[in-house]
Coordinates of C-alpha atoms in Angstrom, one line a residue:
M149 CA 3.7 -22.6 26.4
I150 CA 1.3 -21.3 23.7
S151 CA -1.8 -23.5 23.3
T152 CA -4.3 -20.8 22.3
I153 CA -3.7 -18.1 19.7
M154 CA -6.4 -15.4 19.3
V155 CA -6.3 -13.5 16.0
A156 CA -8.4 -10.5 14.9
I157 CA -10.0 -11.1 11.5
D158 CA -11.7 -8.9 9.0
Q159 CA -11.5 -8.2 5.3
D160 CA -8.4 -6.1 5.0
D161 CA -4.9 -7.1 3.9
A162 CA -3.3 -6.6 7.3
S163 CA -5.9 -8.9 8.9
K164 CA -5.3 -11.5 6.2
A165 CA -1.5 -11.4 6.9
A166 CA -2.1 -11.7 10.6
L167 CA -4.4 -14.7 10.1
L168 CA -1.9 -16.5 7.9
W169 CA 0.9 -15.8 10.4
A170 CA -1.3 -17.1 13.3
I171 CA -2.1 -20.3 11.2
E172 CA 1.6 -20.9 10.5
L173 CA 2.5 -20.6 14.2
A174 CA -0.4 -22.7 15.4
S175 CA 0.6 -25.4 12.9
I176 CA 4.1 -25.5 14.4
L177 CA 2.8 -25.5 18.0
S178 CA -0.3 -27.6 17.5
A179 CA -2.2 -24.7 19.1
K180 CA -5.9 -23.8 18.8
V181 CA -6.7 -20.6 17.0
V182 CA -9.6 -18.4 18.1
G183 CA -10.6 -16.0 15.2
V184 CA -12.4 -12.9 16.4
H185 CA -14.3 -10.2 14.6
A186 CA -15.6 -7.2 16.4
C187 CA -18.6 -5.4 15.0
G188 CA -18.6 -1.7 15.8
L189 CA -21.2 0.8 14.8
L190 CA -20.0 0.9 11.2
N191 CA -19.1 -1.9 8.8
Q192 CA -17.3 -1.8 5.4
D193 CA -19.2 -3.9 2.9
S194 CA -17.7 -6.0 0.1
N195 CA -17.9 -2.9 -2.2
G196 CA -15.9 -0.8 0.2
S197 CA -18.9 1.3 1.3
I198 CA -19.3 2.2 4.9
T199 CA -22.7 1.2 6.3
P200 CA -24.2 0.9 9.8
T201 CA -23.6 -2.5 11.3
K202 CA -27.1 -2.7 12.6
G203 CA -29.3 -4.7 10.2
H204 CA -26.2 -6.3 8.5
M205 CA -25.2 -8.8 11.2
D206 CA -26.3 -11.9 9.2
S207 CA -24.2 -10.7 6.2
I208 CA -21.2 -9.9 8.4
R209 CA -21.5 -13.3 10.1
E210 CA -21.6 -15.1 6.7
R211 CA -18.6 -13.2 5.3
F212 CA -16.7 -13.7 8.5
G213 CA -17.1 -17.5 8.4
S214 CA -17.0 -18.2 4.7
E215 CA -14.6 -15.5 3.4
W216 CA -12.4 -13.8 6.0
A217 CA -11.7 -16.9 8.0
K218 CA -11.6 -19.3 5.1
P219 CA -7.8 -19.9 5.5
L220 CA -8.5 -21.0 9.0
S221 CA -11.2 -23.4 8.1
D222 CA -9.0 -24.8 5.3
S223 CA -6.0 -25.2 7.6
G224 CA -7.2 -28.4 9.4
L225 CA -6.4 -26.8 12.8
D226 CA -8.5 -26.8 15.9
Y227 CA -10.3 -23.4 15.7
E228 CA -13.2 -21.4 17.0
L229 CA -14.8 -18.2 15.5
V230 CA -16.2 -15.5 17.7
L231 CA -18.3 -12.6 16.5
R232 CA -19.0 -9.9 19.1
D233 CA -20.5 -6.4 19.1
G234 CA -18.2 -3.7 20.3
N235 CA -15.0 -1.8 19.8
P236 CA -12.2 -4.1 18.5
V237 CA -9.9 -3.2 21.4
S238 CA -12.5 -3.8 24.1
V239 CA -13.7 -7.0 22.4
L240 CA -10.1 -8.4 22.1
L241 CA -9.2 -7.5 25.7
M242 CA -12.4 -9.0 27.1
L243 CA -12.0 -12.2 25.1
E244 CA -8.3 -12.6 26.1
S245 CA -9.2 -14.2 29.4
E246 CA -12.5 -15.7 28.3
V247 CA -10.8 -17.9 25.7
G248 CA -7.5 -18.3 27.6
A249 CA -5.4 -16.7 24.9
D250 CA -1.7 -17.2 25.3
L251 CA -0.9 -14.9 22.4
I252 CA -2.9 -12.3 20.5
V253 CA -2.2 -11.6 16.8
V254 CA -3.4 -8.4 15.1
G255 CA -2.8 -6.8 11.8
S256 CA -1.3 -3.4 11.5
R257 CA -3.2 -0.8 9.4
G258 CA -0.9 2.0 10.5
H259 CA -2.2 4.7 12.8
S260 CA -3.4 8.2 12.9
V261 CA -2.4 10.8 15.4
I262 CA -5.3 12.7 16.8
G263 CA -4.4 15.6 19.2
G264 CA -1.1 14.0 19.8
L265 CA -2.6 10.6 20.7
I266 CA -2.0 7.5 18.7
D267 CA -5.3 6.0 17.5
S268 CA -4.5 2.3 16.6
T269 CA -6.2 -0.9 17.6
S270 CA -2.9 -2.8 17.5
H271 CA -1.2 -0.2 19.7
H272 CA -4.0 -0.1 22.3
V273 CA -4.2 -3.9 22.4
S274 CA -0.4 -4.3 22.8
E275 CA -0.4 -1.8 25.6
A276 CA -3.3 -3.3 27.6
A277 CA -3.2 -7.1 27.0
R278 CA -1.8 -9.4 29.7
C279 CA -0.4 -11.9 27.2
P280 CA 2.1 -11.2 24.4
V281 CA 0.8 -9.5 21.2
V282 CA 2.2 -9.9 17.7
I283 CA 1.5 -7.1 15.2
V284 CA 1.7 -8.3 11.6
H285 CA 2.2 -5.9 8.8
P286 CA 0.6 -6.6 5.4
P287 CA 2.9 -7.5 2.5
L288 CA 4.0 -4.5 0.4

């Protein structure tokens, strides 16, 4: 039974698609949604510029709650928002047991191959998570 769905949230189209998918499933199942944003060393601001996260946490927290997660707050579902420092993969895997996630939903941005290794948050989470993981592709 799926009672808690954890979804990774940020400003990109893949994340928006994942959030909408998670909301739709949670509505059907009457599940709680836990929206998660992981703050790494760098952040992409609203203009697309890459800036250090340090010193911008208040701005990121505001955008996370009022912009990126707005469809969740508008949904009427039971939800919680979690903002954590760290690598997205590490944060999602740590929170999986902490919030009791029965399902993790992440957006797919594609991947890069570095030295023959796949560098993809969605890939790493799907390989290491103990619960099922759904990878949602953005609309074309």
